Tab-separated table of C-alpha atoms in Angstrom:
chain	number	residue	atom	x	y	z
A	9	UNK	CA	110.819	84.787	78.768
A	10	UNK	CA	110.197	85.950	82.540
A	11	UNK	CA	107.208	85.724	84.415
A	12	UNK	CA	105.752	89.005	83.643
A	13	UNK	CA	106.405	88.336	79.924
A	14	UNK	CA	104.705	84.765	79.754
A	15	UNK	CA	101.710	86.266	81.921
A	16	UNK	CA	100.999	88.997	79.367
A	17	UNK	CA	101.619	86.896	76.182
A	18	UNK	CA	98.795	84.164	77.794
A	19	UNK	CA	96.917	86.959	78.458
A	20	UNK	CA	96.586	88.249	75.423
A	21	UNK	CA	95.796	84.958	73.942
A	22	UNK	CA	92.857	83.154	73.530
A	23	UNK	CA	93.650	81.577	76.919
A	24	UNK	CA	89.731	82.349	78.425
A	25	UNK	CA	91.241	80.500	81.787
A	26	UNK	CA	93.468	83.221	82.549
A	27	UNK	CA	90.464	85.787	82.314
A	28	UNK	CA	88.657	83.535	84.662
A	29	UNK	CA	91.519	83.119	87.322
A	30	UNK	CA	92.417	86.835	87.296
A	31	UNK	CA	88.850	87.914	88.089
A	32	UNK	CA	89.066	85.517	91.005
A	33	UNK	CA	92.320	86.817	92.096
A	34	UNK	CA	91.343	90.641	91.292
A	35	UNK	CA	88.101	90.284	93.547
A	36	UNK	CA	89.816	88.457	96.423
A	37	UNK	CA	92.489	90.884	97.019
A	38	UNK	CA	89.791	93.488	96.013
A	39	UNK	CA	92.365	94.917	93.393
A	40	UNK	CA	95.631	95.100	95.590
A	41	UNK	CA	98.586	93.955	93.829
A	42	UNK	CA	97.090	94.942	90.581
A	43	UNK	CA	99.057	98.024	88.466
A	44	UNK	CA	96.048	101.383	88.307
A	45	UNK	CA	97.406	102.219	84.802
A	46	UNK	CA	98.268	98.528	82.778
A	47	UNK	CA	96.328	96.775	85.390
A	48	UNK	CA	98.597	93.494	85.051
A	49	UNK	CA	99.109	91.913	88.424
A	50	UNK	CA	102.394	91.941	90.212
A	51	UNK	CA	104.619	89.013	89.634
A	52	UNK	CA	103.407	87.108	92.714
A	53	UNK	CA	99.888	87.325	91.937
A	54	UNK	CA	100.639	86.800	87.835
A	55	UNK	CA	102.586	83.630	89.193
A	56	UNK	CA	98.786	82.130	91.291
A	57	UNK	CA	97.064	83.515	88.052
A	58	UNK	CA	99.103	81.062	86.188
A	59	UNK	CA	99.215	77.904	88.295
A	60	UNK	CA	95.334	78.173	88.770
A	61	UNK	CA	94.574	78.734	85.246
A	62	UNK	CA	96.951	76.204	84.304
A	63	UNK	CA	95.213	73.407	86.721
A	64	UNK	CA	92.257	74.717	85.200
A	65	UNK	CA	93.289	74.412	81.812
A	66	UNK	CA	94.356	71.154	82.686
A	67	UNK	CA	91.548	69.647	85.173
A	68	UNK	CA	88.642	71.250	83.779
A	69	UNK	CA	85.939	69.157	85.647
A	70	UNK	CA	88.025	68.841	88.628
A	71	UNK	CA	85.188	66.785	90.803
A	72	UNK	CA	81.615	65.787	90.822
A	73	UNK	CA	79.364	65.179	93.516
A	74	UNK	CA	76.284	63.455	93.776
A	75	UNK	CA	72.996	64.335	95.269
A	76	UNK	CA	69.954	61.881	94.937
A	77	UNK	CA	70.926	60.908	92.350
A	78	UNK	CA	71.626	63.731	90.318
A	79	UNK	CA	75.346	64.431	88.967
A	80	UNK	CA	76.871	67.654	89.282
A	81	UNK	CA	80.329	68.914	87.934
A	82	UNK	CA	82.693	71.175	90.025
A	83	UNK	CA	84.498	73.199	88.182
A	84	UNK	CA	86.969	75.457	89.995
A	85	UNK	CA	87.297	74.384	93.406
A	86	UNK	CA	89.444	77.606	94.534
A	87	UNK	CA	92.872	77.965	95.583
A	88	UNK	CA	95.298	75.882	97.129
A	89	UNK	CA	97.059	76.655	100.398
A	90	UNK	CA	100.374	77.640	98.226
A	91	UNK	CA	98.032	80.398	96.052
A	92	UNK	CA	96.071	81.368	99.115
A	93	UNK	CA	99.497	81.659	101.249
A	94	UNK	CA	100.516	84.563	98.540
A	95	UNK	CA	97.074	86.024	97.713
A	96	UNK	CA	96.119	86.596	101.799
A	97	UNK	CA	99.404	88.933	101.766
A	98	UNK	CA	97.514	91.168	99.313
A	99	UNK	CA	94.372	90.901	100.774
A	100	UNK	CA	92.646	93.785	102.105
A	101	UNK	CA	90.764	92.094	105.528
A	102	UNK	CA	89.365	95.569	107.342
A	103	UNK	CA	87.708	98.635	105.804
Protein backbone atom coordinates (compact mmCIF):
# COMPACT_ATOMS: atom_id res chain seq x y z
CA UNK A 1 0.00 0.00 0.00
CA UNK A 2 1.69 3.47 -1.04
CA UNK A 3 1.32 6.62 0.53
CA UNK A 4 -1.51 7.94 -1.40
CA UNK A 5 -3.36 4.63 -0.80
CA UNK A 6 -2.88 4.50 3.13
CA UNK A 7 -3.82 8.38 3.21
CA UNK A 8 -7.19 7.78 1.54
CA UNK A 9 -8.06 4.45 3.31
CA UNK A 10 -7.40 6.56 6.94
CA UNK A 11 -9.28 9.04 5.49
CA UNK A 12 -12.11 7.43 4.89
CA UNK A 13 -12.12 5.86 8.23
CA UNK A 14 -13.31 6.85 11.34
CA UNK A 15 -9.84 8.35 11.91
CA UNK A 16 -11.45 12.10 13.16
CA UNK A 17 -7.46 13.05 13.59
CA UNK A 18 -6.85 13.04 10.05
CA UNK A 19 -9.90 15.49 9.48
CA UNK A 20 -8.36 17.65 12.09
CA UNK A 21 -4.69 17.68 10.67
CA UNK A 22 -5.84 18.21 7.06
CA UNK A 23 -7.86 21.32 7.94
CA UNK A 24 -4.68 22.59 9.55
CA UNK A 25 -2.62 21.75 6.64
CA UNK A 26 -5.44 22.91 4.00
CA UNK A 27 -5.64 26.45 5.77
CA UNK A 28 -1.87 26.93 6.12
CA UNK A 29 -0.98 26.43 2.61
CA UNK A 30 -4.40 28.15 1.93
CA UNK A 31 -5.31 25.07 -0.36
CA UNK A 32 -2.00 24.70 -2.46
CA UNK A 33 -0.96 21.25 -2.86
CA UNK A 34 -4.48 20.11 -2.58
CA UNK A 35 -6.14 18.27 -6.00
CA UNK A 36 -9.50 21.02 -7.24
CA UNK A 37 -11.46 17.88 -8.31
CA UNK A 38 -10.70 14.78 -5.43
CA UNK A 39 -9.27 17.36 -3.20
CA UNK A 40 -6.72 14.73 -1.58
CA UNK A 41 -3.43 16.39 -0.86
CA UNK A 42 -0.31 15.66 -2.79
CA UNK A 43 1.90 12.99 -1.42
CA UNK A 44 4.13 15.41 0.51
CA UNK A 45 1.46 17.09 2.25
CA UNK A 46 -0.66 13.49 2.72
CA UNK A 47 2.80 12.33 4.24
CA UNK A 48 2.68 15.76 7.29
CA UNK A 49 -1.14 14.89 7.35
CA UNK A 50 -0.13 11.54 8.54
CA UNK A 51 2.77 12.06 10.94
CA UNK A 52 0.71 14.89 12.70
CA UNK A 53 -2.38 12.97 12.98
CA UNK A 54 -0.51 10.06 13.97
CA UNK A 55 1.36 12.06 17.00
CA UNK A 56 -1.97 13.18 17.60
CA UNK A 57 -3.54 9.99 17.66
CA UNK A 58 -0.88 8.99 19.76
CA UNK A 59 -0.15 12.09 22.26
CA UNK A 60 -3.51 13.36 22.57
CA UNK A 61 -2.89 15.77 25.57
CA UNK A 62 0.50 16.54 24.43
CA UNK A 63 1.24 19.27 27.44
CA UNK A 64 -0.39 21.20 30.16
CA UNK A 65 0.40 24.37 31.58
CA UNK A 66 -0.45 25.96 34.62
CA UNK A 67 -1.74 29.34 35.45
CA UNK A 68 -2.65 30.26 39.16
CA UNK A 69 -3.41 27.49 39.73
CA UNK A 70 -5.64 26.42 37.19
CA UNK A 71 -4.70 23.34 34.78
CA UNK A 72 -5.03 23.58 31.23
CA UNK A 73 -4.49 20.83 28.48
CA UNK A 74 -2.70 21.56 25.12
CA UNK A 75 -3.80 19.71 22.65
CA UNK A 76 -2.13 20.16 19.26
CA UNK A 77 0.86 22.11 19.65
CA UNK A 78 1.45 22.56 15.68
CA UNK A 79 4.00 21.30 13.47
CA UNK A 80 7.39 20.30 13.80
CA UNK A 81 10.30 21.81 11.89
CA UNK A 82 10.32 18.47 9.54
CA UNK A 83 6.25 19.17 8.66
CA UNK A 84 6.76 22.90 8.56
CA UNK A 85 10.08 22.41 6.30
CA UNK A 86 7.54 20.67 3.58
CA UNK A 87 4.32 22.64 4.24
CA UNK A 88 6.29 26.37 3.84
CA UNK A 89 7.14 25.01 0.14
CA UNK A 90 3.38 25.06 -0.50
CA UNK A 91 2.66 27.99 1.22
CA UNK A 92 1.28 30.89 -0.44
CA UNK A 93 3.26 34.04 1.63
CA UNK A 94 2.14 37.25 -0.76
CA UNK A 95 -1.24 38.08 -2.33
Amino acid sequence: MDLAERYEYLRDGDDENIEIVEAFVRAYTRGVGFDKHTGLPIPALAGVILAAAKRLEVSPIIGQATEGGEVRYDVFKGFNLAELSVLNDYRRRSA
